[in-house]
């Protein structure tokens, strides 16, 4: 079976390597010989060093689209608009799709499932959430027999690494980010990670799947970690609390809450020791209670491994062609989530929080407070009134 | 498709209920209608209350074996010898096998895989390890593309519950066991759990699969938790160490170490907060590093969920017929594992440990000590020389 890979970055190189090195084993298991025939790249002059020397590199997508022998397209560009074009066109040509591109999967989730159903081909995206943490297939397999009502997780290794480094190495946010960049855990432009957008995409994919309805990315309450300072880490640390960026989606009595924000965890929390670049994701269903998956959320080989598992499923025809999503939008509510919060705001904003304060600390030009239990919507109103970008808050986890 | 269930205990009732309640959803996904036709029981007089009122209860296995319409046999007896007979006979009649019976899977692992290959039918046993923690299929899917060299886990909810209760509720071993029995987390005869035999069976299944070779259960070094006392918990707690019963298998330079024993974990360990009846299991491969699976390791619905996932895989033909095991035995070595140990022995045995003591505490009629780093084989020799059953030891985890 002939494959095309779109893109030849870090993950794509790993995928090409694993396909090349495991060809014999894959044949033993699936009975099928696979090889990468064509790779789509932008720069045709740059020297490429694939393991399989017969690969044809091209910047012309039609060479893949019109090639009837290519039955599987592995999309690894990381781009949004062009990836949508590549994927949808390939699906219309009845080519199976495997992708690690969370941005495009998140945005066009419903559309891709519709195209998969229409064209009777696989649409697999295990690598788009959690890298080496293989959770998507597990959810899909539990869907027919469980009422899945909850998912949560540390979904972004970059943020987790930065927060761990700030706490354990006493680094400032900027220095922790720099370290993450040096070690390859953060991109040169880290905004999607530190603003929580990457976590939001992954959470949208997970919650679309479990709730079976359309979700608008922009409806998801999202607060990243870019505003955190060492003082926040230190004060929370003194109380044995550790901050993690957590995405969480719940359905309670047919009301839906989906949000991304920093959460201060107690030591007893199962997420507490999930540090550095690790991801941990869970889902809860009526049979299984909460099940957790933990591992490396990114990186060449863990992510390539997820792609290869999808590939083997295509070869074995181990996939279900269905659209898990109704053509119906979820109305999200920030009224459902009630919690105490840690909050740091400029001194002059004290009046905004005076009715909800449980405990107050003055620090330099800030008021730092622990609040009573309030609704997330109240917190949202509150931060919208702060006339400054210089604030931080974290939900205090009940466990 | 018609199904027979062998046994009608706790798990079997859950399986019958889930099949009955999810029939429509299963049909939507798989295109196949399934129902339980026959259930094998011992006591035909006892009143049975299945959800599906058409089920035929019988104590005559031949009614199942000779029924050509029954294509799938779900073995849930918990028995060893009769289960082996039921499973092997069913396989020879080309019936697919799904089982939750770790004792029989562990003992006849190689044989069942051979029969599966011979008769071209599925042999699935997800529910035999970790209940709602679905790890077996994930390992099978990672095998063709990873070199998996390590697995470890808290594999027995009964032991974990007892150890958690001793630590958190200050209970003696006997009272913790009683509580576990009252809450349904321990059997009336708990020996298989507290002696580590249940953990050993699950570890044998996991390590046979990852190493691809035959393993003798009795070659696995196994120490349970039945000898632990509150003093052990307390002394370790004072040093922020928490005891868990851990099964672990490693391959290092083609040498194999497989063992079950109490391990004293540091607070930073990812296993540290896995308390009560929870299970956590991991495996490590060259692409994926270590991936962890955490959830309820037992109970009616989590286990029934695993059985139903296997059932759906049979219906969809989502299974690989292969024998992952070579007809070759692994030689285990207790020389590979080196560690410090916590040990409590009768005072009069002091001479046995005098050369390896790092720190010593005298308590009543005991010597309690933390040892230097020694080989597991040295520890084995040592305990063989203790002329009493009144001792306890735990490996001190490095993380």
mmCIF file of C-alpha atoms in Angstrom, chain A residues 161-374:
data_model
loop_
_atom_site.group_PDB
_atom_site.id
_atom_site.type_symbol
_atom_site.label_atom_id
_atom_site.label_comp_id
_atom_site.label_asym_id
_atom_site.label_seq_id
_atom_site.Cartn_x
_atom_site.Cartn_y
_atom_site.Cartn_z
ATOM 1 C CA UNK A 161 7.272 22.134 31.546
ATOM 2 C CA UNK A 162 7.270 25.899 32.185
ATOM 3 C CA UNK A 163 5.168 25.566 35.340
ATOM 4 C CA UNK A 164 7.325 22.690 36.652
ATOM 5 C CA UNK A 165 10.517 24.659 36.008
ATOM 6 C CA UNK A 166 9.151 27.756 37.744
ATOM 7 C CA UNK A 167 8.277 25.688 40.824
ATOM 8 C CA UNK A 168 11.179 23.274 41.000
ATOM 9 C CA UNK A 169 14.000 25.421 39.629
ATOM 10 C CA UNK A 170 12.764 28.786 40.951
ATOM 11 C CA UNK A 171 12.811 30.270 37.458
ATOM 12 C CA UNK A 172 10.830 33.300 36.334
ATOM 13 C CA UNK A 173 8.220 32.723 33.646
ATOM 14 C CA UNK A 174 10.527 34.192 30.993
ATOM 15 C CA UNK A 175 13.498 32.071 31.995
ATOM 16 C CA UNK A 176 11.385 28.923 32.226
ATOM 17 C CA UNK A 177 10.061 29.632 28.740
ATOM 18 C CA UNK A 178 13.606 30.187 27.484
ATOM 19 C CA UNK A 179 14.692 26.857 28.989
ATOM 20 C CA UNK A 180 11.715 25.133 27.357
ATOM 21 C CA UNK A 181 12.728 26.638 24.023
ATOM 22 C CA UNK A 182 16.352 25.567 24.450
ATOM 23 C CA UNK A 183 15.288 22.007 25.203
ATOM 24 C CA UNK A 184 12.870 21.885 22.288
ATOM 25 C CA UNK A 185 9.735 21.796 24.463
ATOM 26 C CA UNK A 186 8.518 25.193 23.214
ATOM 27 C CA UNK A 187 8.361 26.782 19.787
ATOM 28 C CA UNK A 188 10.061 30.053 18.880
ATOM 29 C CA UNK A 189 6.584 31.606 18.912
ATOM 30 C CA UNK A 190 5.048 29.959 21.985
ATOM 31 C CA UNK A 191 1.786 31.943 22.010
ATOM 32 C CA UNK A 192 -0.547 29.080 21.071
ATOM 33 C CA UNK A 193 0.817 27.074 23.975
ATOM 34 C CA UNK A 194 1.082 29.682 26.719
ATOM 35 C CA UNK A 195 -2.223 31.346 25.870
ATOM 36 C CA UNK A 196 -3.996 28.012 26.248
ATOM 37 C CA UNK A 197 -5.069 27.780 22.597
ATOM 38 C CA UNK A 198 -3.343 24.458 21.998
ATOM 39 C CA UNK A 199 -4.979 23.017 25.113
ATOM 40 C CA UNK A 200 -8.324 24.414 23.919
ATOM 41 C CA UNK A 201 -7.991 22.670 20.549
ATOM 42 C CA UNK A 202 -7.239 19.323 22.138
ATOM 43 C CA UNK A 203 -10.058 19.777 24.633
ATOM 44 C CA UNK A 204 -12.418 20.635 21.811
ATOM 45 C CA UNK A 205 -11.495 17.416 20.020
ATOM 46 C CA UNK A 206 -11.983 15.330 23.174
ATOM 47 C CA UNK A 207 -15.247 16.965 24.181
ATOM 48 C CA UNK A 208 -16.756 16.940 20.681
ATOM 49 C CA UNK A 209 -16.138 13.228 20.662
ATOM 50 C CA UNK A 210 -17.556 12.459 24.108
ATOM 51 C CA UNK A 211 -20.542 14.797 23.905
ATOM 52 C CA UNK A 212 -21.306 14.032 20.246
ATOM 53 C CA UNK A 213 -22.225 17.593 19.395
ATOM 54 C CA UNK A 214 -20.629 20.581 17.701
ATOM 55 C CA UNK A 215 -18.643 22.973 19.860
ATOM 56 C CA UNK A 216 -17.380 26.419 18.956
ATOM 57 C CA UNK A 217 -13.737 26.871 19.962
ATOM 58 C CA UNK A 218 -14.394 30.473 20.896
ATOM 59 C CA UNK A 219 -17.163 29.476 23.318
ATOM 60 C CA UNK A 220 -14.637 27.613 25.471
ATOM 61 C CA UNK A 221 -13.553 29.749 28.424
ATOM 62 C CA UNK A 222 -9.776 29.878 28.015
ATOM 63 C CA UNK A 223 -7.128 31.330 30.274
ATOM 64 C CA UNK A 224 -3.491 30.446 29.619
ATOM 65 C CA UNK A 225 -0.413 30.710 31.804
ATOM 66 C CA UNK A 226 1.290 33.744 30.245
ATOM 67 C CA UNK A 227 0.343 36.017 33.169
ATOM 68 C CA UNK A 228 1.767 33.866 35.945
ATOM 69 C CA UNK A 229 4.623 35.202 38.106
ATOM 70 C CA UNK A 230 6.995 33.560 40.575
ATOM 71 C CA UNK A 231 5.061 35.112 43.452
ATOM 72 C CA UNK A 232 1.983 33.104 42.432
ATOM 73 C CA UNK A 233 3.954 29.880 42.335
ATOM 74 C CA UNK A 234 5.557 30.678 45.710
ATOM 75 C CA UNK A 235 2.370 31.565 47.595
ATOM 76 C CA UNK A 236 0.594 28.479 46.297
ATOM 77 C CA UNK A 237 3.646 26.312 47.013
ATOM 78 C CA UNK A 238 3.581 27.489 50.640
ATOM 79 C CA UNK A 239 0.123 25.988 50.878
ATOM 80 C CA UNK A 240 1.195 22.755 49.166
ATOM 81 C CA UNK A 241 -0.623 23.728 45.993
ATOM 82 C CA UNK A 242 0.873 23.253 42.549
ATOM 83 C CA UNK A 243 -0.392 25.028 39.426
ATOM 84 C CA UNK A 244 -1.143 23.087 36.240
ATOM 85 C CA UNK A 245 -2.910 24.227 33.090
ATOM 86 C CA UNK A 246 -5.952 21.980 32.893
ATOM 87 C CA UNK A 247 -8.612 21.588 30.243
ATOM 88 C CA UNK A 248 -11.863 20.136 31.560
ATOM 89 C CA UNK A 249 -15.259 19.340 30.085
ATOM 90 C CA UNK A 250 -18.297 18.164 32.044
ATOM 91 C CA UNK A 251 -21.903 17.437 31.346
ATOM 92 C CA UNK A 252 -24.171 17.803 34.368
ATOM 93 C CA UNK A 253 -27.943 17.472 33.907
ATOM 94 C CA UNK A 254 -27.647 18.204 30.174
ATOM 95 C CA UNK A 255 -25.724 21.416 30.887
ATOM 96 C CA UNK A 256 -22.199 21.643 29.532
ATOM 97 C CA UNK A 257 -19.102 23.273 30.982
ATOM 98 C CA UNK A 258 -15.901 23.316 28.942
ATOM 99 C CA UNK A 259 -12.947 25.391 30.060
ATOM 100 C CA UNK A 260 -9.179 25.793 30.064
ATOM 101 C CA UNK A 261 -7.454 27.506 32.977
ATOM 102 C CA UNK A 262 -4.675 27.271 35.546
ATOM 103 C CA UNK A 263 -5.694 25.010 38.428
ATOM 104 C CA UNK A 264 -4.008 24.890 41.843
ATOM 105 C CA UNK A 265 -3.862 21.211 42.781
ATOM 106 C CA UNK A 266 -3.586 19.651 46.201
ATOM 107 C CA UNK A 267 -0.904 17.067 46.865
ATOM 108 C CA UNK A 268 -3.494 14.266 46.915
ATOM 109 C CA UNK A 269 -4.529 15.009 43.338
ATOM 110 C CA UNK A 270 -3.641 12.314 40.875
ATOM 111 C CA UNK A 271 -2.406 15.091 38.528
ATOM 112 C CA UNK A 272 -0.053 16.572 41.157
ATOM 113 C CA UNK A 273 3.085 14.643 40.239
ATOM 114 C CA UNK A 274 2.539 14.846 36.481
ATOM 115 C CA UNK A 275 5.423 17.203 35.815
ATOM 116 C CA UNK A 276 7.621 18.583 33.078
ATOM 117 C CA UNK A 277 6.653 17.629 29.541
ATOM 118 C CA UNK A 278 4.253 14.843 30.617
ATOM 119 C CA UNK A 279 0.565 14.864 29.676
ATOM 120 C CA UNK A 280 -2.202 13.171 31.611
ATOM 121 C CA UNK A 281 -5.736 12.898 30.280
ATOM 122 C CA UNK A 282 -8.781 11.173 31.696
ATOM 123 C CA UNK A 283 -12.367 10.483 30.794
ATOM 124 C CA UNK A 284 -15.243 9.244 32.923
ATOM 125 C CA UNK A 285 -18.083 6.980 31.901
ATOM 126 C CA UNK A 286 -20.887 5.291 33.756
ATOM 127 C CA UNK A 287 -19.281 1.826 33.595
ATOM 128 C CA UNK A 288 -15.645 2.655 33.927
ATOM 129 C CA UNK A 289 -15.600 5.603 36.358
ATOM 130 C CA UNK A 290 -12.575 7.787 35.614
ATOM 131 C CA UNK A 291 -9.709 6.265 33.609
ATOM 132 C CA UNK A 292 -6.421 8.102 33.156
ATOM 133 C CA UNK A 293 -3.766 7.997 30.466
ATOM 134 C CA UNK A 294 -0.327 9.371 31.161
ATOM 135 C CA UNK A 295 2.764 9.738 29.012
ATOM 136 C CA UNK A 296 4.854 11.964 26.796
ATOM 137 C CA UNK A 297 2.483 14.372 25.134
ATOM 138 C CA UNK A 298 4.768 15.374 22.303
ATOM 139 C CA UNK A 299 8.081 14.652 20.639
ATOM 140 C CA UNK A 300 9.124 12.916 17.444
ATOM 141 C CA UNK A 301 8.815 9.255 18.400
ATOM 142 C CA UNK A 302 5.823 9.265 20.777
ATOM 143 C CA UNK A 303 3.805 11.195 18.192
ATOM 144 C CA UNK A 304 5.080 9.108 15.283
ATOM 145 C CA UNK A 305 4.109 6.018 17.266
ATOM 146 C CA UNK A 306 0.504 7.263 17.434
ATOM 147 C CA UNK A 307 0.540 7.866 13.672
ATOM 148 C CA UNK A 308 1.826 4.351 13.046
ATOM 149 C CA UNK A 309 -0.855 2.810 15.234
ATOM 150 C CA UNK A 310 -3.448 4.616 13.133
ATOM 151 C CA UNK A 311 -1.666 3.390 10.013
ATOM 152 C CA UNK A 312 -1.799 -0.226 11.172
ATOM 153 C CA UNK A 313 -5.504 0.223 11.915
ATOM 154 C CA UNK A 314 -6.037 1.403 8.348
ATOM 155 C CA UNK A 315 -4.108 -1.584 6.990
ATOM 156 C CA UNK A 316 -6.126 -4.004 9.128
ATOM 157 C CA UNK A 317 -9.377 -2.127 8.417
ATOM 158 C CA UNK A 318 -9.682 -1.725 12.194
ATOM 159 C CA UNK A 319 -11.667 1.472 12.136
ATOM 160 C CA UNK A 320 -15.305 2.361 12.356
ATOM 161 C CA UNK A 321 -16.761 4.641 9.734
ATOM 162 C CA UNK A 322 -19.279 6.775 11.568
ATOM 163 C CA UNK A 323 -19.939 10.357 12.470
ATOM 164 C CA UNK A 324 -20.004 10.603 16.257
ATOM 165 C CA UNK A 325 -21.158 14.214 16.034
ATOM 166 C CA UNK A 326 -24.730 15.405 15.607
ATOM 167 C CA UNK A 327 -25.242 18.514 13.497
ATOM 168 C CA UNK A 328 -26.214 20.427 16.612
ATOM 169 C CA UNK A 329 -24.304 22.973 18.659
ATOM 170 C CA UNK A 330 -23.678 22.722 22.385
ATOM 171 C CA UNK A 331 -24.563 25.720 24.502
ATOM 172 C CA UNK A 332 -21.854 26.119 27.059
ATOM 173 C CA UNK A 333 -22.427 27.601 30.458
ATOM 174 C CA UNK A 334 -19.883 29.062 32.864
ATOM 175 C CA UNK A 335 -22.510 28.933 35.624
ATOM 176 C CA UNK A 336 -22.051 25.248 36.343
ATOM 177 C CA UNK A 337 -18.483 25.350 37.614
ATOM 178 C CA UNK A 338 -18.272 26.677 41.166
ATOM 179 C CA UNK A 339 -14.940 26.995 42.896
ATOM 180 C CA UNK A 340 -12.669 29.007 45.132
ATOM 181 C CA UNK A 341 -9.979 30.872 43.252
ATOM 182 C CA UNK A 342 -6.533 32.223 43.874
ATOM 183 C CA UNK A 343 -6.285 35.679 42.363
ATOM 184 C CA UNK A 344 -3.624 38.380 42.031
ATOM 185 C CA UNK A 345 -4.780 41.793 40.789
ATOM 186 C CA UNK A 346 -3.466 45.359 40.877
ATOM 187 C CA UNK A 347 -4.047 47.051 44.242
ATOM 188 C CA UNK A 348 -6.400 49.594 42.782
ATOM 189 C CA UNK A 349 -8.827 46.811 41.742
ATOM 190 C CA UNK A 350 -9.459 45.709 45.312
ATOM 191 C CA UNK A 351 -13.073 46.885 45.212
ATOM 192 C CA UNK A 352 -13.802 44.331 42.472
ATOM 193 C CA UNK A 353 -13.169 41.433 44.807
ATOM 194 C CA UNK A 354 -14.085 42.803 48.205
ATOM 195 C CA UNK A 355 -17.315 40.773 48.481
ATOM 196 C CA UNK A 356 -15.732 37.444 47.620
ATOM 197 C CA UNK A 357 -12.482 37.558 49.573
ATOM 198 C CA UNK A 358 -11.827 34.787 52.084
ATOM 199 C CA UNK A 359 -8.181 35.665 52.676
ATOM 200 C CA UNK A 360 -6.083 38.588 51.493
ATOM 201 C CA UNK A 361 -2.350 39.233 51.137
ATOM 202 C CA UNK A 362 -0.796 42.537 50.116
ATOM 203 C CA UNK A 363 2.284 42.198 47.964
ATOM 204 C CA UNK A 364 3.992 45.117 46.242
ATOM 205 C CA UNK A 365 1.417 46.729 43.948
ATOM 206 C CA UNK A 366 -0.898 43.741 44.107
ATOM 207 C CA UNK A 367 -3.700 42.332 46.129
ATOM 208 C CA UNK A 368 -3.454 38.587 46.309
ATOM 209 C CA UNK A 369 -6.551 36.785 47.530
ATOM 210 C CA UNK A 370 -8.182 33.442 48.006
ATOM 211 C CA UNK A 371 -11.881 33.770 47.226
ATOM 212 C CA UNK A 372 -14.999 32.135 48.541
ATOM 213 C CA UNK A 373 -16.688 29.673 46.246
ATOM 214 C CA UNK A 374 -17.955 31.568 43.192
#
